[in-house]
XYZ file of C-alpha atoms in Angstrom:
708
model
C 209.634 -65.030 -50.871
C 210.181 -68.178 -53.916
C 206.266 -66.207 -55.200
C 207.678 -62.641 -54.864
C 210.959 -62.582 -56.897
C 210.110 -65.308 -58.854
C 206.350 -63.496 -59.970
C 204.629 -66.843 -60.324
C 203.074 -69.385 -58.090
C 205.335 -72.390 -57.423
C 205.391 -74.998 -59.794
C 203.076 -73.364 -62.302
C 203.462 -75.181 -65.761
C 202.975 -78.917 -63.661
C 198.749 -79.634 -63.028
C 198.827 -79.669 -58.359
C 197.870 -83.382 -59.080
C 199.358 -86.717 -56.553
C 202.097 -87.463 -59.186
C 203.761 -83.491 -57.661
C 202.587 -84.572 -54.744
C 204.530 -88.117 -54.725
C 207.566 -85.485 -56.718
C 208.228 -82.924 -54.014
C 207.643 -85.283 -50.896
C 211.129 -87.091 -53.409
C 212.268 -83.754 -53.382
C 211.244 -81.899 -56.519
C 212.043 -78.079 -55.481
C 211.658 -74.724 -57.422
C 214.639 -72.889 -59.049
C 216.177 -70.630 -56.731
C 215.733 -67.305 -58.505
C 218.315 -64.949 -60.017
C 219.121 -62.064 -58.298
C 217.400 -63.054 -55.203
C 219.946 -61.605 -51.957
C 221.593 -64.627 -50.978
C 220.156 -64.098 -46.942
C 216.168 -64.423 -48.958
C 217.631 -67.557 -50.734
C 219.768 -69.535 -47.885
C 216.606 -69.225 -45.878
C 214.618 -70.612 -48.331
C 217.258 -73.226 -49.026
C 217.068 -74.458 -45.059
C 213.377 -74.009 -45.685
C 212.813 -76.378 -48.765
C 214.842 -79.404 -45.934
C 213.342 -82.629 -46.961
C 213.623 -83.447 -43.460
C 212.115 -81.411 -41.043
C 213.811 -81.325 -38.108
C 216.239 -79.464 -39.906
C 214.271 -76.652 -41.458
C 213.815 -73.958 -38.880
C 210.217 -73.349 -37.122
C 208.429 -70.150 -37.638
C 209.955 -67.817 -34.787
C 212.995 -68.728 -35.713
C 211.638 -67.845 -39.495
C 210.820 -64.204 -38.174
C 213.487 -63.268 -35.990
C 215.850 -64.321 -38.725
C 213.894 -62.098 -41.198
C 213.269 -59.558 -38.769
C 217.540 -59.233 -37.720
C 217.702 -59.621 -41.867
C 215.073 -56.034 -41.513
C 217.381 -54.899 -38.529
C 220.529 -54.555 -40.727
C 219.078 -53.475 -43.413
C 217.580 -49.899 -41.919
C 220.672 -49.217 -40.672
C 222.718 -49.488 -42.985
C 220.621 -47.534 -45.050
C 221.936 -43.547 -44.926
C 219.637 -40.688 -45.942
C 222.135 -39.093 -47.439
C 222.867 -41.048 -49.493
C 219.741 -41.986 -50.739
C 219.163 -37.966 -51.072
C 222.386 -37.833 -53.266
C 221.864 -40.319 -55.750
C 217.644 -38.121 -56.094
C 219.693 -35.448 -57.243
C 222.340 -37.708 -59.709
C 219.809 -39.906 -61.305
C 216.000 -39.080 -60.275
C 215.161 -40.848 -63.463
C 216.246 -45.086 -63.391
C 215.669 -45.584 -58.657
C 213.848 -47.825 -58.314
C 214.747 -49.423 -55.029
C 211.882 -49.907 -53.231
C 213.409 -48.460 -50.069
C 214.325 -45.422 -51.109
C 210.642 -44.477 -51.675
C 210.412 -43.176 -47.944
C 206.430 -44.108 -48.182
C 206.847 -45.740 -44.194
C 203.510 -45.554 -42.259
C 204.363 -43.244 -39.651
C 207.092 -43.241 -36.994
C 206.542 -45.767 -34.788
C 205.036 -47.712 -37.156
C 207.677 -48.083 -39.346
C 208.483 -51.513 -40.565
C 211.237 -50.822 -43.769
C 209.507 -52.155 -47.088
C 212.404 -54.690 -47.440
C 210.148 -56.371 -45.371
C 207.213 -56.321 -47.610
C 207.855 -58.425 -49.520
C 208.289 -62.255 -47.257
C 204.814 -60.297 -45.012
C 203.537 -60.465 -48.800
C 204.397 -63.400 -49.237
C 203.178 -65.527 -45.536
C 200.126 -66.486 -44.285
C 199.699 -64.251 -40.557
C 196.472 -66.834 -39.560
C 198.860 -69.796 -40.374
C 201.714 -68.281 -38.390
C 199.655 -68.219 -35.551
C 198.101 -70.999 -35.768
C 201.319 -72.160 -35.035
C 202.225 -70.789 -32.052
C 201.733 -71.851 -28.492
C 198.955 -72.615 -26.873
C 200.367 -69.177 -24.275
C 200.351 -66.948 -27.701
C 197.022 -67.291 -28.156
C 196.466 -66.510 -25.090
C 198.147 -63.892 -25.475
C 196.804 -63.013 -29.023
C 193.325 -63.260 -28.029
C 193.749 -60.758 -26.156
C 194.297 -58.662 -28.323
C 192.063 -58.697 -30.528
C 189.850 -57.164 -28.050
C 191.606 -53.964 -28.674
C 190.214 -53.677 -32.264
C 188.146 -50.860 -31.948
C 187.213 -48.021 -34.678
C 190.236 -45.590 -34.149
C 192.161 -48.499 -35.204
C 190.631 -49.400 -38.480
C 189.947 -45.851 -38.884
C 194.364 -45.130 -38.783
C 194.179 -47.644 -41.341
C 192.279 -46.232 -43.644
C 193.429 -42.729 -43.045
C 196.796 -44.770 -43.951
C 195.569 -46.381 -46.517
C 194.334 -42.845 -48.325
C 197.592 -40.966 -46.937
C 199.892 -43.836 -49.290
C 197.585 -43.019 -52.192
C 198.206 -39.412 -51.537
C 202.367 -39.814 -51.547
C 202.371 -41.551 -54.497
C 201.091 -44.889 -54.487
C 198.275 -46.215 -57.145
C 196.209 -49.109 -57.449
C 198.542 -51.508 -56.914
C 200.427 -54.362 -54.397
C 202.110 -51.895 -52.216
C 198.453 -51.318 -51.219
C 197.899 -54.926 -49.988
C 201.783 -54.543 -48.044
C 200.654 -51.136 -46.556
C 197.801 -53.358 -44.669
C 199.838 -56.234 -44.229
C 202.111 -53.983 -42.358
C 199.255 -52.537 -40.587
C 197.849 -55.234 -39.089
C 200.776 -57.266 -38.032
C 202.766 -53.828 -36.413
C 198.366 -54.317 -34.398
C 199.574 -58.292 -33.807
C 195.794 -58.321 -34.862
C 195.078 -60.152 -38.073
C 193.324 -60.038 -41.443
C 189.406 -62.169 -39.911
C 189.322 -59.762 -36.943
C 189.046 -56.718 -39.218
C 186.898 -58.604 -41.666
C 185.199 -59.754 -39.166
C 184.853 -56.131 -37.305
C 183.964 -54.521 -40.850
C 181.441 -56.879 -41.159
C 179.542 -55.985 -38.365
C 179.689 -51.892 -38.263
C 178.910 -51.732 -42.428
C 177.360 -48.398 -41.146
C 179.360 -45.641 -42.583
C 180.594 -45.233 -46.415
C 185.131 -45.465 -45.618
C 183.473 -48.856 -43.956
C 182.291 -50.401 -46.871
C 185.067 -49.539 -48.701
C 187.467 -50.950 -47.157
C 185.818 -54.017 -46.548
C 185.753 -54.141 -50.350
C 189.587 -53.067 -50.104
C 190.402 -56.924 -47.934
C 188.675 -59.031 -51.030
C 190.373 -56.821 -53.494
C 193.404 -57.102 -52.433
C 192.918 -60.903 -50.834
C 194.288 -60.159 -47.659
C 193.033 -62.611 -46.490
C 194.418 -65.452 -48.387
C 191.894 -66.994 -49.528
C 190.023 -66.476 -53.542
C 186.972 -67.440 -53.684
C 185.593 -67.211 -57.266
C 182.871 -64.576 -56.412
C 185.454 -62.738 -54.704
C 185.868 -59.348 -56.920
C 182.009 -59.384 -58.087
C 181.787 -58.914 -54.156
C 184.506 -56.049 -53.696
C 182.830 -54.531 -56.984
C 179.515 -54.711 -55.227
C 180.702 -53.035 -51.645
C 183.104 -50.277 -53.817
C 180.083 -49.783 -55.803
C 177.491 -49.481 -52.468
C 180.385 -46.698 -50.936
C 181.057 -44.203 -53.702
C 177.035 -44.874 -53.887
C 177.929 -43.069 -50.678
C 180.106 -40.028 -52.409
C 183.733 -41.580 -50.148
C 185.802 -40.786 -52.941
C 188.243 -43.172 -53.161
C 185.964 -45.571 -53.963
C 184.887 -44.040 -56.314
C 188.616 -44.502 -57.642
C 188.550 -47.804 -56.819
C 185.061 -48.076 -58.570
C 186.822 -46.361 -61.531
C 189.610 -49.095 -61.390
C 187.263 -52.891 -61.150
C 185.968 -50.678 -64.750
C 188.917 -49.690 -66.510
C 190.249 -53.509 -65.411
C 186.910 -55.385 -65.549
C 187.234 -56.680 -62.158
C 184.191 -57.810 -60.874
C 182.055 -56.041 -64.175
C 182.379 -55.594 -67.481
C 184.959 -53.360 -69.072
C 183.551 -50.108 -68.949
C 185.484 -47.190 -69.668
C 183.329 -44.619 -69.537
C 181.647 -45.556 -67.000
C 185.463 -45.217 -65.766
C 186.253 -41.858 -66.596
C 182.724 -40.934 -65.506
C 183.547 -42.640 -61.788
C 186.850 -40.405 -62.021
C 185.481 -37.987 -62.675
C 182.892 -37.894 -59.418
C 185.341 -38.852 -57.339
C 187.600 -35.462 -58.252
C 184.923 -32.748 -58.674
C 183.089 -34.934 -54.996
C 182.534 -31.414 -52.570
C 184.587 -34.188 -49.912
C 187.735 -34.760 -51.753
C 190.640 -34.630 -50.232
C 192.496 -37.187 -52.062
C 194.745 -37.026 -54.575
C 194.569 -40.092 -56.265
C 191.642 -39.106 -58.487
C 193.257 -36.220 -59.973
C 195.979 -38.553 -60.964
C 194.086 -41.302 -62.617
C 191.097 -38.509 -63.826
C 194.394 -37.465 -66.279
C 195.613 -40.063 -67.936
C 191.855 -40.583 -69.332
C 191.236 -37.130 -70.184
C 195.439 -35.649 -70.716
C 195.705 -36.387 -74.011
C 192.531 -35.163 -75.822
C 191.967 -32.977 -73.803
C 195.096 -30.950 -72.459
C 193.325 -27.479 -71.213
C 191.780 -30.397 -68.509
C 194.566 -31.735 -67.673
C 196.358 -28.802 -67.453
C 193.144 -27.064 -65.167
C 193.696 -29.908 -62.923
C 198.084 -30.483 -62.470
C 197.323 -26.942 -61.568
C 194.510 -27.917 -58.818
C 196.746 -30.390 -57.244
C 199.528 -27.875 -57.148
C 198.303 -25.209 -55.241
C 196.694 -28.337 -52.158
C 200.595 -28.336 -52.198
C 201.302 -31.065 -54.432
C 204.969 -30.387 -56.141
C 205.542 -32.975 -57.580
C 202.063 -32.652 -60.187
C 203.648 -30.337 -62.756
C 201.567 -29.371 -65.471
C 202.604 -29.544 -68.789
C 200.378 -28.562 -72.295
C 201.196 -32.129 -72.832
C 199.851 -35.403 -70.401
C 203.389 -37.352 -70.761
C 205.573 -34.549 -68.927
C 203.095 -34.736 -65.804
C 203.530 -38.328 -65.024
C 207.199 -37.981 -65.985
C 207.035 -35.182 -63.704
C 205.480 -37.601 -61.225
C 208.432 -39.479 -61.507
C 210.697 -37.311 -60.989
C 209.776 -36.618 -57.378
C 208.903 -39.830 -56.511
C 209.981 -43.504 -58.722
C 206.437 -45.441 -58.294
C 205.509 -48.302 -61.349
C 202.258 -46.558 -62.544
C 204.099 -44.238 -62.824
C 206.578 -44.767 -65.300
C 203.334 -47.472 -66.421
C 201.529 -44.108 -67.713
C 204.601 -42.521 -69.449
C 205.299 -45.491 -71.499
C 201.269 -46.363 -72.205
C 200.961 -42.306 -73.170
C 203.301 -42.319 -75.711
C 202.330 -45.917 -77.308
C 199.033 -43.592 -77.706
C 200.484 -40.562 -79.197
C 203.141 -41.275 -81.218
C 204.490 -45.241 -81.286
C 207.767 -43.190 -79.500
C 210.567 -45.804 -78.942
C 211.247 -45.147 -75.591
C 207.735 -46.019 -74.562
C 209.515 -49.809 -73.505
C 212.043 -47.811 -71.774
C 209.316 -46.680 -69.741
C 206.481 -49.648 -69.301
C 209.012 -51.972 -68.896
C 210.476 -50.622 -65.633
C 206.893 -50.095 -64.145
C 206.819 -54.289 -65.532
C 210.116 -54.697 -63.549
C 208.589 -53.112 -60.471
C 205.918 -55.215 -61.190
C 203.048 -53.501 -61.966
C 201.274 -56.758 -63.442
C 199.816 -53.980 -66.322
C 202.763 -52.963 -67.367
C 203.675 -57.051 -67.434
C 200.877 -57.816 -69.803
C 201.327 -54.453 -71.944
C 205.713 -54.595 -72.418
C 204.625 -58.602 -73.861
C 202.897 -56.894 -75.731
C 205.043 -54.310 -77.556
C 207.944 -57.935 -77.635
C 205.275 -60.209 -79.316
C 204.288 -57.646 -82.065
C 208.086 -55.624 -81.890
C 205.549 -52.311 -81.017
C 206.574 -49.128 -78.730
C 210.721 -49.522 -79.624
C 210.418 -53.248 -78.448
C 212.225 -55.743 -81.506
C 210.671 -58.068 -81.423
C 211.398 -61.359 -79.310
C 208.278 -63.937 -78.004
C 210.238 -66.018 -76.311
C 209.987 -62.406 -74.244
C 207.089 -61.571 -74.442
C 205.727 -65.104 -72.840
C 208.409 -64.516 -70.094
C 206.386 -61.395 -69.151
C 203.307 -62.602 -70.004
C 203.589 -64.960 -67.851
C 204.870 -62.549 -64.732
C 201.233 -60.288 -65.468
C 199.636 -63.849 -65.600
C 201.779 -65.550 -62.205
C 200.922 -62.456 -60.641
C 196.012 -63.077 -60.971
C 196.648 -60.478 -63.638
C 192.886 -61.432 -66.525
C 194.610 -60.357 -69.181
C 198.316 -61.692 -68.647
C 196.956 -64.930 -68.193
C 194.484 -64.955 -71.474
C 198.283 -63.662 -73.303
C 199.679 -66.589 -71.558
C 197.425 -69.089 -73.066
C 197.420 -68.177 -76.045
C 201.119 -68.093 -76.380
C 201.098 -71.915 -75.559
C 197.804 -72.322 -77.870
C 199.949 -71.210 -80.680
C 203.982 -71.788 -79.198
C 204.444 -67.742 -79.273
C 207.799 -67.683 -77.697
C 207.624 -71.076 -75.592
C 205.368 -74.742 -76.967
C 201.961 -75.849 -78.599
C 201.197 -77.146 -75.008
C 196.751 -77.184 -75.448
C 196.793 -79.073 -72.395
C 198.249 -75.944 -70.638
C 195.753 -73.584 -72.858
C 192.486 -74.902 -72.162
C 194.094 -75.153 -67.958
C 194.437 -71.419 -68.526
C 191.712 -69.938 -71.286
C 189.589 -72.236 -68.028
C 191.375 -69.583 -65.530
C 191.202 -66.518 -67.241
C 187.605 -67.654 -68.284
C 186.490 -67.939 -65.075
C 187.191 -64.654 -64.056
C 185.464 -63.312 -66.165
C 187.573 -62.843 -69.290
C 184.931 -62.815 -72.866
C 188.061 -62.896 -75.426
C 188.573 -66.636 -72.578
C 185.144 -67.343 -72.766
C 185.147 -67.383 -76.283
C 188.352 -69.258 -76.908
C 187.720 -71.884 -74.690
C 184.022 -72.223 -76.578
C 186.051 -73.058 -78.924
C 188.732 -75.627 -77.438
C 185.635 -77.908 -76.403
C 184.294 -77.588 -79.827
C 187.590 -79.109 -81.772
C 188.981 -81.029 -78.629
C 191.883 -78.869 -78.347
C 193.909 -79.692 -74.346
C 190.737 -81.367 -73.486
C 187.772 -83.730 -74.958
C 185.519 -82.557 -77.350
C 182.203 -81.240 -75.429
C 180.062 -79.296 -77.682
C 177.794 -78.873 -74.905
C 180.062 -76.796 -73.153
C 180.901 -75.335 -76.242
C 178.186 -73.796 -76.257
C 177.557 -72.937 -72.662
C 181.205 -70.726 -72.824
C 179.872 -69.571 -76.881
C 177.339 -68.511 -74.605
C 177.963 -67.311 -71.969
C 181.044 -64.524 -74.175
C 178.464 -63.669 -76.743
C 176.263 -62.606 -73.946
C 179.053 -60.903 -73.033
C 179.421 -58.687 -75.793
C 182.101 -60.819 -77.892
C 181.901 -60.899 -80.770
C 184.080 -63.279 -82.294
C 181.514 -65.849 -80.555
C 177.844 -64.414 -81.792
C 180.034 -66.053 -85.462
C 180.455 -69.064 -83.484
C 176.900 -69.197 -82.074
C 175.800 -68.444 -85.247
C 177.936 -71.365 -87.324
C 176.586 -73.157 -84.628
C 173.325 -72.693 -85.172
C 173.195 -72.812 -89.016
C 174.894 -76.096 -89.050
C 173.489 -77.665 -86.088
C 176.380 -78.128 -84.125
C 175.951 -79.132 -80.040
C 172.723 -77.431 -80.469
C 169.340 -77.929 -82.986
C 170.015 -76.400 -85.539
C 167.198 -72.997 -85.972
C 168.327 -71.166 -89.229
C 166.551 -67.817 -87.600
C 168.906 -68.018 -84.814
C 172.015 -67.819 -86.519
C 170.733 -64.635 -88.681
C 169.766 -63.221 -85.221
C 173.412 -63.959 -83.694
C 175.270 -63.031 -87.381
C 173.769 -59.766 -86.551
C 174.214 -58.695 -83.077
C 178.580 -59.719 -84.504
C 178.175 -57.770 -87.652
C 176.071 -55.001 -85.583
C 179.363 -54.111 -83.523
C 181.785 -54.420 -87.069
C 182.838 -58.230 -86.848
C 184.015 -58.607 -90.681
C 182.849 -62.068 -90.601
C 179.759 -62.083 -88.960
C 178.818 -58.875 -91.437
C 180.005 -61.121 -94.329
C 177.208 -64.543 -92.736
C 174.460 -62.184 -92.218
C 175.447 -60.642 -95.751
C 175.262 -64.274 -97.246
C 171.370 -64.372 -94.624
C 170.098 -62.501 -96.834
C 171.184 -63.713 -99.911
C 170.225 -66.613 -99.185
C 167.388 -66.195 -97.725
C 168.525 -68.359 -94.209
C 166.523 -67.125 -91.390
C 165.108 -63.911 -92.723
C 163.818 -62.924 -95.899
C 166.369 -62.427 -99.063
C 167.212 -58.712 -99.733
C 169.094 -58.392 -102.086
C 169.992 -54.871 -100.959
C 170.726 -55.160 -97.869
C 172.746 -58.565 -99.256
C 174.835 -55.934 -101.148
C 175.516 -54.087 -99.114
C 177.355 -55.947 -96.441
C 179.345 -57.305 -99.148
C 179.836 -54.262 -100.265
C 180.736 -52.506 -96.411
C 183.029 -56.178 -95.609
C 184.765 -56.142 -99.334
C 185.709 -52.092 -98.546
C 187.142 -53.181 -95.552
C 189.476 -55.717 -96.866
C 187.095 -59.198 -96.279
C 188.536 -61.634 -99.150
C 185.789 -63.476 -99.738
C 182.854 -60.350 -99.477
C 185.382 -58.950 -102.607
C 185.227 -62.328 -104.777
C 181.616 -62.198 -103.895
C 181.191 -58.320 -104.753
C 182.577 -59.022 -108.093
C 180.911 -61.836 -108.810
C 177.711 -59.789 -108.490
C 179.389 -57.150 -110.095
C 180.366 -59.528 -113.452
C 177.061 -61.161 -113.256
C 174.979 -57.991 -113.026
C 172.719 -59.627 -109.598
C 171.877 -56.227 -107.711
C 173.249 -53.945 -109.504
C 174.328 -52.896 -112.850
C 176.560 -54.968 -114.808
C 180.384 -53.564 -114.334
C 183.093 -56.022 -115.425
C 185.829 -53.744 -115.518
C 184.469 -53.359 -111.263
C 184.478 -57.510 -110.930
C 187.895 -57.575 -112.500
C 189.286 -54.420 -109.842
C 187.490 -56.273 -106.890
C 189.225 -60.215 -108.757
C 192.380 -57.712 -108.456
C 191.714 -56.636 -104.422
C 191.451 -60.216 -103.197
C 193.971 -62.353 -105.818
C 195.630 -63.760 -103.178
C 193.284 -66.142 -102.376
C 192.689 -68.993 -104.818
C 189.186 -68.511 -106.667
C 190.017 -64.863 -107.516
C 193.288 -65.990 -108.675
C 190.280 -68.251 -111.226
C 188.406 -65.874 -111.305
C 191.204 -63.340 -112.926
C 192.369 -66.365 -115.439
C 188.732 -66.131 -116.621
C 189.138 -62.879 -116.694
C 192.216 -62.395 -119.056
C 191.331 -65.682 -121.055
C 187.280 -64.378 -122.159
C 189.114 -60.530 -121.571
C 186.395 -60.691 -119.066
C 186.928 -56.143 -117.666
C 190.716 -56.507 -119.598
C 192.515 -57.116 -122.508
C 192.844 -61.044 -123.104
C 195.750 -62.293 -122.023
C 196.380 -66.280 -122.406
C 199.557 -66.254 -120.783
C 197.914 -64.081 -117.917
C 195.392 -66.633 -117.957
C 197.950 -69.861 -117.576
C 200.133 -68.060 -115.245
C 196.507 -67.132 -112.645
C 194.623 -71.064 -113.280
C 198.566 -72.007 -111.924
C 198.679 -70.067 -109.283
C 195.339 -70.734 -108.035
C 195.904 -75.259 -108.418
C 199.067 -74.354 -106.532
C 196.859 -73.219 -104.288
C 194.971 -75.964 -104.823
C 191.408 -74.867 -105.644
C 189.526 -78.041 -107.926
C 188.833 -74.627 -110.513
C 192.357 -73.627 -110.900
C 193.204 -77.172 -110.839
C 190.988 -77.935 -113.506
C 190.848 -74.560 -115.978
C 195.289 -75.621 -116.039
C 194.575 -78.856 -117.613
C 192.317 -76.998 -119.910
C 195.208 -75.035 -120.861
C 197.437 -78.588 -121.844
C 194.773 -79.984 -123.096
C 193.613 -76.513 -126.118
C 197.486 -74.213 -125.636
C 196.040 -71.645 -124.331
C 199.024 -69.566 -122.615
C 201.649 -72.310 -122.885
C 202.375 -75.680 -125.100
C 199.698 -78.397 -125.230
C 200.818 -81.340 -123.266
C 198.023 -84.238 -123.744
C 199.704 -86.054 -120.492
C 199.336 -82.775 -118.835
C 196.189 -82.797 -119.156
C 195.367 -86.059 -118.695
C 196.747 -85.708 -115.012
C 194.929 -82.456 -114.366
C 191.289 -83.975 -115.685
C 191.995 -87.257 -113.327
C 192.458 -85.174 -109.931
C 189.684 -82.739 -110.451
C 187.057 -85.167 -111.977
C 187.267 -88.203 -109.139
C 187.077 -84.935 -107.231
C 183.560 -84.830 -108.441
C 184.001 -81.056 -111.307
C 181.857 -81.860 -114.058
C 183.490 -80.577 -116.857
C 187.439 -82.398 -116.378
C 184.562 -85.576 -115.531
C 183.682 -84.267 -119.414
C 187.434 -83.558 -120.945
C 188.691 -86.406 -119.596
C 185.588 -88.542 -120.847
C 186.805 -86.883 -124.426
C 190.424 -88.251 -123.163
C 189.577 -91.493 -122.991
C 187.332 -92.434 -126.365
C 189.952 -90.626 -128.276
C 192.826 -91.674 -126.604
C 195.506 -88.360 -126.017
C 197.185 -88.462 -122.977
C 196.203 -92.278 -122.225
C 195.544 -95.148 -123.828
C 192.096 -95.272 -125.551
C 188.904 -96.427 -123.728
C 185.147 -96.248 -125.352
C 183.723 -98.142 -121.635
C 185.631 -95.359 -119.167
C 184.489 -92.492 -121.988
C 180.975 -93.075 -121.374
C 181.500 -93.259 -117.672
C 183.298 -90.014 -116.972
C 180.688 -88.382 -119.874
C 177.668 -90.405 -117.121
C 178.819 -88.826 -114.290
C 178.957 -85.121 -115.821
C 176.058 -85.552 -117.053
C 174.384 -86.428 -113.783
C 176.329 -83.436 -112.500
C 174.657 -81.641 -115.621
C 177.152 -80.690 -117.901
C 175.698 -80.092 -121.366
C 178.856 -81.451 -123.388
C 178.362 -84.251 -121.503
C 174.668 -85.235 -122.250
C 175.987 -84.713 -126.608
C 178.156 -86.327 -125.715
C 176.386 -89.457 -124.195
C 173.900 -88.852 -127.010
C 176.065 -88.379 -130.117
C 178.019 -91.800 -128.375
C 174.473 -93.238 -128.392
C 173.221 -93.327 -131.916
C 177.235 -94.160 -133.067
C 175.928 -97.606 -131.629
C 172.491 -97.528 -132.705
C 174.192 -97.128 -136.859
C 177.739 -99.143 -135.977
C 176.731 -102.472 -134.941
C 180.564 -102.553 -133.588
C 179.466 -100.127 -131.178
C 176.338 -102.772 -129.329
C 178.850 -103.695 -127.007
C 178.431 -99.905 -125.165
C 175.673 -99.612 -122.022
C 175.062 -95.986 -123.114
């Protein structure tokens, strides 16, 4: 009950270890979720009592729940529901008002759904007395194809009535099993022995898909996908819909929207198809791009008696029409999705949030994205974004888990917690999230939230790269180029950069250009390097813009064009290197008019951002009075700063200040020292200064103490 009301696992933010066990033993409990009905919260608290004798046994729990359900059912008046429906068709969201009963003799009020979905029936039956076990065993023998077929019919009918692929189907399956006095294991055993028909293959996949056995294993997703694929090949329409959904969500396979569309399309066009769920999903796929096709599909639904499928010119109207007939969380979800896609309408968040609050895990994720980025009519609110990601993750949605990990990693709506981020990245990575696989590799590489382990980093980068993740491919290129965690291999580095670039990853393009420029893992190609730099620059990549500017300034691989060089430096002017280059342009009249004041301003901005060349040029401005008053003391400080970091020009100028005693005390030893350092670093002026001092030392005996 607590899990359902909260949408997450108990103590989900804590490590499941011996420490937590001790705390629970000492009385640690979760908090009752706000809005939980009193009858349920009271029952939760009774079950949480420390002394076992104070807790109700399982028979008492079932009895209490049945009593609650009975009272709820008898108090529900159909006339009142119909009146409320007519008055406010777009705001009702109470599940008990959906009229989605199994049939008359199987009816269990929807208020039981939460309870039955939470309870593990195998644990319940394990607690029953021996005599009860005998009766139970006798009842399992009644399971046959008629019973299984009836379950299949009910599931398909519920889909047609408005339930799309969501946890409501899971609840329906649990209810049916419960009414038949069966358990899930018996159904699975029967289905495994009867894999001769597509419908039984599909149903077994469904048991894995919805985790009916309440036992999660790493390959459940793949098993479900494989069974749906097998049933689809046998032309079973609803299996084709579930297969498409696997492709949409990346469930047990790689995401592939094209394959998903084709599966939905096959389901709709299937001659054996008597279902409408495929049309529902297909309308979502094609409605925006092809209104004519969408209208046709809606007309077909109407012809088959599904008057709720009212067709319109815009796909959003179709789903709003569905909303007025059936208060289904998926309808609200898709209205919101479409509104975002067609015009980022402000009302999108209304529909998405409504679906999210009804338990739709994908909607919860998408609402989180809206609040995180301030889109779809939502004001930016990182805390609310975090809460919705948490709900989505609590339902096991892979993207929700990944987003929640990102929140903990970057401190979005919560405090930074690298350990929790690592744990969630690992969980999402194992479930198949390609982005999480890359980020998990990064966590291992940097030692964030876990011990640094380059071997594991490479493992997860490779896994993500093999699955087509462009950032992982780029990261592997860096690792192979630098020999980080692997043996240095420039050819492999080049190959990974190329893969990343071919998928239009801008960082990958830039690094690939560098490979062609420097001959890293491939032969030098001026033409390819220039084209890639230009592509990346035009896409807004700052370093490529600076590189392209330098190529135009120097006339490398293209005609020299200083105005073009200045233009590209200007585009990248938020970068400290570009600011330094713009300072040079203004100082030396490169592609623009000479302006010493602007030169000084740009050097200062570059220096403030820590660029060593910008600091040197700023010192030079103070030394020579370029765009500012001469200030030898300030020049001396700046030259010391950059000379110690290896700048040859600053080393030479510092030597000059020591020689002349400007901005500091005169010191010929230090002057020679810095001239030597600059000379060793290739500064020609420093070489001349050393030669000049040497000749002077020969001519003037007072200089014989100098070791030049």
